XYZ file of C-alpha atoms in Angstrom:
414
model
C 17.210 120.661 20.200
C 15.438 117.753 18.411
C 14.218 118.448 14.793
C 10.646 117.954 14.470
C 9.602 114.533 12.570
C 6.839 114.599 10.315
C 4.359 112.024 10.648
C 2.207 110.800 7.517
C -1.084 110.886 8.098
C -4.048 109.481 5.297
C -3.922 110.982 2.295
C -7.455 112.604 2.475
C -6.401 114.072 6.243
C -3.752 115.960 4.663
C -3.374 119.564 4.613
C -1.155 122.108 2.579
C 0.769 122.461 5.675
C 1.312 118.998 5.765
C 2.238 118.010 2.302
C 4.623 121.611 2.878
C 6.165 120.373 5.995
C 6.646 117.133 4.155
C 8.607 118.550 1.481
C 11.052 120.351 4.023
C 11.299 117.113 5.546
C 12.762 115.299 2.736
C 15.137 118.637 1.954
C 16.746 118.358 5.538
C 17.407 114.248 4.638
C 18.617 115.160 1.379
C 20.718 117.173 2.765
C 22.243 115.122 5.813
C 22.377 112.326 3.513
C 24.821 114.636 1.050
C 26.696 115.977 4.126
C 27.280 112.138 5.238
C 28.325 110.517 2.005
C 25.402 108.916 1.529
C 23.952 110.351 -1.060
C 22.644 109.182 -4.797
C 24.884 111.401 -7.100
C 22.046 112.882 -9.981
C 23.610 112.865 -13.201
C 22.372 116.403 -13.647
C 25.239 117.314 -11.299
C 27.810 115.444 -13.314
C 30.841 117.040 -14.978
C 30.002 120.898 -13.524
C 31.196 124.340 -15.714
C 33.520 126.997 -14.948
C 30.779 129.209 -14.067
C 28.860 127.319 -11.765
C 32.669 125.921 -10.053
C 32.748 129.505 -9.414
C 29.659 129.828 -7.642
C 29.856 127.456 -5.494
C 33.135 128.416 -4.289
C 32.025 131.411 -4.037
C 29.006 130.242 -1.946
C 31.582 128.306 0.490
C 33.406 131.033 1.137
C 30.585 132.753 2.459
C 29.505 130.237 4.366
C 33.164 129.618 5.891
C 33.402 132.967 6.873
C 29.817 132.578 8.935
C 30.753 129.545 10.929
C 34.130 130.425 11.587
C 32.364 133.362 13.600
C 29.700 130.942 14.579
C 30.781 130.782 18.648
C 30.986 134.583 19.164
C 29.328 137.132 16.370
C 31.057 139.896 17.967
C 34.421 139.352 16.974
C 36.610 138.404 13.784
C 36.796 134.929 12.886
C 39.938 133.242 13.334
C 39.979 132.123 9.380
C 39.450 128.315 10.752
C 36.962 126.426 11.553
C 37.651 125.170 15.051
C 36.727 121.937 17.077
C 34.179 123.449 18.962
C 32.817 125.014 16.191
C 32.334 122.457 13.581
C 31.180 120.150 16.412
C 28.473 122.274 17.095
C 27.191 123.295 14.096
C 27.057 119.808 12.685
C 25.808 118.609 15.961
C 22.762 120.937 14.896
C 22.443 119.375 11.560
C 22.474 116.322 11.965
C 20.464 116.172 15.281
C 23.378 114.058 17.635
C 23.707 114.022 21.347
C 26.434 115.472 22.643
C 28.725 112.372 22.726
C 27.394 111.401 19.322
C 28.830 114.931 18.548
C 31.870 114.690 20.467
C 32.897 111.039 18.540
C 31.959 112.466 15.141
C 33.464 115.590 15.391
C 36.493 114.356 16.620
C 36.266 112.128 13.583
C 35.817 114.186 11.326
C 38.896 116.742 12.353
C 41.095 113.781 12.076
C 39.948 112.780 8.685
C 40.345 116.352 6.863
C 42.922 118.075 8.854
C 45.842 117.685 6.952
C 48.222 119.501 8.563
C 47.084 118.211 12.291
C 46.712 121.614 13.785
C 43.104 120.493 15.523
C 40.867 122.949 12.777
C 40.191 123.056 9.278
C 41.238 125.892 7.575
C 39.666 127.220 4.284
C 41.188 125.425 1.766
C 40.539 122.071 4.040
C 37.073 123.488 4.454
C 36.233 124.028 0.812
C 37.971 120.043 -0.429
C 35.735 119.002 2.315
C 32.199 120.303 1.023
C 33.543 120.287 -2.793
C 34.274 116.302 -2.323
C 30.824 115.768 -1.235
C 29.036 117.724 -3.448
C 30.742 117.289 -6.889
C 28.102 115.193 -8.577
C 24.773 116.734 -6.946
C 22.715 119.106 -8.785
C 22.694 123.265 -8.445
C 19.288 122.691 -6.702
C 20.549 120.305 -4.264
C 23.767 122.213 -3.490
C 22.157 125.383 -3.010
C 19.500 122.995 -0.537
C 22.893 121.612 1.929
C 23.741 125.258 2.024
C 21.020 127.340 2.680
C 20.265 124.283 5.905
C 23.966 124.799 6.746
C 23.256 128.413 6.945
C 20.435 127.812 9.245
C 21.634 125.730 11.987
C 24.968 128.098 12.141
C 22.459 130.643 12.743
C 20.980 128.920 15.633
C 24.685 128.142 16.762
C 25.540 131.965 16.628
C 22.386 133.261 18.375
C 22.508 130.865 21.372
C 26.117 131.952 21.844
C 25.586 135.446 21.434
C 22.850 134.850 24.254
C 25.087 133.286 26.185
C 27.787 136.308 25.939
C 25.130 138.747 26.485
C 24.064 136.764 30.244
C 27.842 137.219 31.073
C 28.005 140.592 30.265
C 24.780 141.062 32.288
C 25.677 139.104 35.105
C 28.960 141.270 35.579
C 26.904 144.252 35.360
C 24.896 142.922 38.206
C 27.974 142.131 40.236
C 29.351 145.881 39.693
C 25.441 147.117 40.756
C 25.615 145.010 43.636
C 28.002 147.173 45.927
C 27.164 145.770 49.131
C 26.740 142.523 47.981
C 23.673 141.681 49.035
C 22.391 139.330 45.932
C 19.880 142.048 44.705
C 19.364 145.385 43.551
C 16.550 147.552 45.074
C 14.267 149.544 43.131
C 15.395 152.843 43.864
C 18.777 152.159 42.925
C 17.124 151.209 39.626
C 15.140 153.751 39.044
C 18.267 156.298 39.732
C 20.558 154.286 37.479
C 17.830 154.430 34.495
C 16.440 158.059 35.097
C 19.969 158.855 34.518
C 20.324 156.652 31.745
C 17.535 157.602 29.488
C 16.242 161.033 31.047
C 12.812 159.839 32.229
C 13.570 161.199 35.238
C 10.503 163.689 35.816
C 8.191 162.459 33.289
C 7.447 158.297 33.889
C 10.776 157.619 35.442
C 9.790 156.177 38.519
C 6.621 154.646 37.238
C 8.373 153.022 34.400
C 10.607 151.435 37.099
C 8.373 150.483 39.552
C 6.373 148.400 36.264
C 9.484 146.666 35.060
C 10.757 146.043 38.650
C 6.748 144.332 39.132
C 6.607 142.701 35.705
C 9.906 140.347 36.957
C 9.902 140.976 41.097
C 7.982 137.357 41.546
C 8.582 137.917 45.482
C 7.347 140.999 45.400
C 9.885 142.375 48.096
C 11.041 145.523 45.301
C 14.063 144.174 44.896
C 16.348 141.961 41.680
C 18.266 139.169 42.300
C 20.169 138.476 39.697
C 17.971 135.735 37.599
C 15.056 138.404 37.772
C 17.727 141.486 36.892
C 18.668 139.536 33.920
C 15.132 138.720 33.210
C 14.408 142.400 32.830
C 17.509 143.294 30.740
C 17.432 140.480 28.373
C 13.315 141.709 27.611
C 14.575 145.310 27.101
C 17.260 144.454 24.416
C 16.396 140.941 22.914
C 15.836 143.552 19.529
C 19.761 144.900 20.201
C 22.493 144.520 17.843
C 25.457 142.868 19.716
C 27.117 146.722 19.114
C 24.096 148.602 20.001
C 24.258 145.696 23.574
C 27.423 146.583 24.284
C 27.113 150.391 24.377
C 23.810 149.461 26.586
C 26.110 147.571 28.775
C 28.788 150.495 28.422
C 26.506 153.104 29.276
C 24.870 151.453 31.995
C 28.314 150.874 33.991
C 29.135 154.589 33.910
C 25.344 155.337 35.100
C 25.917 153.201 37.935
C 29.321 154.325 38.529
C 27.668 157.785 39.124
C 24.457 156.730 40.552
C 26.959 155.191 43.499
C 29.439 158.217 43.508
C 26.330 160.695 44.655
C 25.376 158.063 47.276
C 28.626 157.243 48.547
C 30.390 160.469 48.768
C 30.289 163.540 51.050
C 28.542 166.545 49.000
C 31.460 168.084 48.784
C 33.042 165.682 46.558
C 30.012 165.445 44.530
C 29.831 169.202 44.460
C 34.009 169.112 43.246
C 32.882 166.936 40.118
C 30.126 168.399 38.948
C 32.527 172.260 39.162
C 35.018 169.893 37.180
C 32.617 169.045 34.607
C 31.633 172.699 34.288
C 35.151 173.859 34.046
C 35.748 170.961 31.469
C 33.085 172.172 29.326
C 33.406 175.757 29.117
C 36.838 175.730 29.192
C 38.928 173.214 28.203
C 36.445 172.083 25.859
C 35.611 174.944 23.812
C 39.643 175.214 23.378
C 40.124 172.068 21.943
C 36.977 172.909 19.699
C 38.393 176.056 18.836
C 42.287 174.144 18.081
C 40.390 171.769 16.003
C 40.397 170.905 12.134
C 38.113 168.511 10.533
C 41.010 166.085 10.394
C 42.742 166.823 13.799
C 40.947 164.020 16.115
C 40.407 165.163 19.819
C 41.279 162.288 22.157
C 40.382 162.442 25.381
C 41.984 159.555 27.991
C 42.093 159.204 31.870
C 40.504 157.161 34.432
C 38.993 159.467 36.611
C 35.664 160.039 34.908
C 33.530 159.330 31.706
C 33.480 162.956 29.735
C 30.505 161.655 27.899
C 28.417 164.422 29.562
C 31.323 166.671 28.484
C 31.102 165.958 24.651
C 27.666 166.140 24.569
C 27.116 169.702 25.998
C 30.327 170.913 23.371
C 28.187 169.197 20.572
C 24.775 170.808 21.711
C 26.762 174.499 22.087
C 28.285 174.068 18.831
C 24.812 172.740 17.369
C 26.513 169.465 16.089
C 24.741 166.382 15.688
C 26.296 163.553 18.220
C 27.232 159.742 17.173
C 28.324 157.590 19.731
C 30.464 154.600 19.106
C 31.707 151.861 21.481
C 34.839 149.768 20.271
C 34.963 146.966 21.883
C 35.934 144.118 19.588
C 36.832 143.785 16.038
C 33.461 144.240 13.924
C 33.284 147.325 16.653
C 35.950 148.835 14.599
C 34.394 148.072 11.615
C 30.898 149.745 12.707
C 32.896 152.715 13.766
C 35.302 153.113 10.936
C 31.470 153.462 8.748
C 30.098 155.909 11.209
C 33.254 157.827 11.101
C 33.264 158.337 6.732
C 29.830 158.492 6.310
C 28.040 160.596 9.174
C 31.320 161.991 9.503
C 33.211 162.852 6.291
C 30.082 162.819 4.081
C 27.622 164.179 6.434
C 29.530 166.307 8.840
C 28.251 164.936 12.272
C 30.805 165.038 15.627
C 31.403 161.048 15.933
C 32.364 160.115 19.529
C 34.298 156.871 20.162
C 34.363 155.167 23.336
C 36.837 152.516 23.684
C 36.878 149.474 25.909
C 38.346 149.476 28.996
C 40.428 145.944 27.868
C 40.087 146.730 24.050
C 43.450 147.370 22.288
C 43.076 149.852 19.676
C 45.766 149.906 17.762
C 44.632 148.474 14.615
C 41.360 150.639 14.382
C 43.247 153.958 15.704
C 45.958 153.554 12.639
C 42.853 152.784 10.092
C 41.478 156.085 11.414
C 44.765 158.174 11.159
C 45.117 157.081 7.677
C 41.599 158.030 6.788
C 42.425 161.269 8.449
C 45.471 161.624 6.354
C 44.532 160.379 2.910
C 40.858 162.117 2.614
C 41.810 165.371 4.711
C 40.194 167.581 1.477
C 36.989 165.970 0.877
C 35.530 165.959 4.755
C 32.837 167.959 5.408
C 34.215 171.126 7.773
C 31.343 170.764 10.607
C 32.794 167.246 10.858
C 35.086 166.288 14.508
C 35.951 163.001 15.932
C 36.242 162.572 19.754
C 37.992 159.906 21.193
C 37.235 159.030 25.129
C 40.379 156.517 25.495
C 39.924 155.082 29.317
C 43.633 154.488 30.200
C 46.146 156.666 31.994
C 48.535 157.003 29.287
C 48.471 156.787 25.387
C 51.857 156.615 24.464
C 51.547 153.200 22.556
C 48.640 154.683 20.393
C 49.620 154.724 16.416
C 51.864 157.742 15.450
C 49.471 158.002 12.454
C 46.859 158.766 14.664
C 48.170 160.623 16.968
C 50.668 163.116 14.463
C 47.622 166.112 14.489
C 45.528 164.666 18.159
C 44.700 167.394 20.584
C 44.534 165.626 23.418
C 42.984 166.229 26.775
C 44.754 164.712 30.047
C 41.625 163.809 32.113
C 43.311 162.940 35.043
C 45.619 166.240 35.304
C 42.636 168.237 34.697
C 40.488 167.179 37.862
C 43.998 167.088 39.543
C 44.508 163.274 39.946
């Protein structure tokens, strides 16, 4: 995206916004020019203290640790700064092209990668910036940082976009059954009844005025550039956790949604009896086994028991968290949930795990929170897992010492 140029106009023509537009001008070329070498050295800068050494490196780190996550906000960063990544960013700052970006990068990575591994790691990183920015004043430092923060920003949010359209796109794929390149409205209007329990009030008409405000044929049906249209205007305000669970949710709607339609009414009859049986019996027993710090787990791939935990929450008049783990600041989100609305607050947290998500890590930070804070959790508090595999034999002893667990698939007799 090209960076707007200011353009001087005579000096009685010029407005506040002008002369203010002006001024950010000359930051941004201050600060390419300190990025590239190029720049003056103040001798306000020269010969810096321990305390402001400190803060910049302190400043650095942060910023490290925000573009090493700058290709994909929903994970962990690696701890380096990869090819792709510094290409891109600085590609941003500096306003190339893409081979201007692809030469300079490239450049760049073989001029400060000292060990040759293709990415600069922290200490690399930090040499890097500190070289440059020795001799330049607190003001001008804080200036290359705070437009370094900015165009990482716009990195980040263009590739979250971009992992949100392939998430959307698969859900599309796994909508369209038959595979005819578009969903109707009615399977829509199921699928989101069902979702968000409109069904009965606006369901329908709430549908049929998202399905108009992006149908351009008019023909009631989404192909998939107007079904990701519609999805990307109902959650452009979503979190990348808050997203996923959208995304998670969704599936299992549609999963259903195409279980009623598809089956004989027998079958659908069988499942919903299952679901009953689930809740008032196997259910209530686990609630009634349970301790604050004994975690229920749930696994199987036969159905989602989110219906299931819900109805054992309403009869026990808990308040319900859900929480989908699905990459590594997942955990994080989830391991908060868990010790505030949990242990502080005494809420019933339910955990969803991906279907491809290993849990190890975030299961054995759980036990031990389990383990070590046992006497200070509130006693209203329980913790559900819904693990969607057949077996959970790998999970963490630690977490898995005081689980009552809940065989899914032997229960509906799979």
């Amino acid at each position: 995206t090209e960076k707007k140029q200011y353009t001087v106009k005579p000096l009685h023509l010029q407005t506040t916004e002008d002369e203010l537009a002006r001024m950010e001008e000359q930051r941004v070329l201050k600060a390419q020019a300190i990025l590239a070498g190029a720049h003056t050295p103040t001798a306000i800068g020269m010969g810096l203290g321990p305390m402001e050494r400190e803060r910049r490196l302190t400043a650095l780190t942060a910023l490290f640790s925000k573009w090493d996550e700058s290709l994909d906000v929903s994970v962990q960063g690696t701890g380096f700064i990869e090819y792709d990544e510094l290409k891109s960013v600085l590609a941003r700052f500096f306003n190339w092209t893409d081979e201007e970006a692809n030469d300079n990068g490239g450049a760049i990575i073989a001029e400060l990668d000292r060990n040759s591994d293709g990415k600069l790691d922290w200490r690399e990183f930090v040499d890097f910036i500190s070289k440059l920015t020795k001799n330049i004043s607190a003001a001008e430092f804080d200036n290359l940082l705070q437009y370094l923060h900015s165009c990482i920003g716009e990195v980040s949010e263009d590739a979250e976009l971009e992992r949100r359209d392939q998430l959307l796109e698969k859900l599309f794929r796994y909508w369209d059954a038959d595979e005819s390149g578009s969903v109707e409205q009615k399977e829509l209007a199921a699928v989101l009844a069902r979702y968000n329990g409109m069904a009965g009030k606006q369901g329908h008409d709430f549908t049929e005025l998202l399905v108009t405000s992006v149908d351009e044929n008019s023909d009631g049906r989404l192909d998939q550039r107007e079904f990701l249209q519609m999805f990307q205007g109902l959650s452009y305000t979503f979190s990348p956790d808050d997203f996923d669970f959208m995304i998670y949710r969704l599936n299992r709607c549609v999963e259903h949604v195409q279980f009623i339609a598809s089956y004989s009414k027998a079958s659908v009859r069988t499942r919903r009896l299952l679901e009953n049986r689930l809740s008032a019996g196997e259910m209530q027993a686990l609630v009634a086994r349970g301790r604050p710090h004994y975690p229920f787990l749930l696994y199987g791939t036969t159905f989602d028991p989110s219906r299931i935990v819900e109805r054992a929450a309403q009869a026990s008049g808990a308040r319900l968290e859900p929480c989908m783990v699905t990459h590594i600041k997942g955990e994080k989100q989830a391991i908060a949930e868990i010790t505030k609305k949990g242990f502080v607050n005494g809420w019933w947290i339910y955990v969803v795990l991906g279907e491809t998500y290993r849990p190890d890590s975030f299961l054995r930070a759980v036990g031990v929170a389990l383990q070590t804070r046992s006497a200070s959790i509130r006693s209203s508090f329980r913790l559900w897992v819904y693990a969607p595999f057949g077996a959970v034999t790998h999970f963490p002893h630690i977490f898995m010492v005081n689980a009552v667990q809940l065989d899914l698939d032997a229960a509906s007799g799979h």
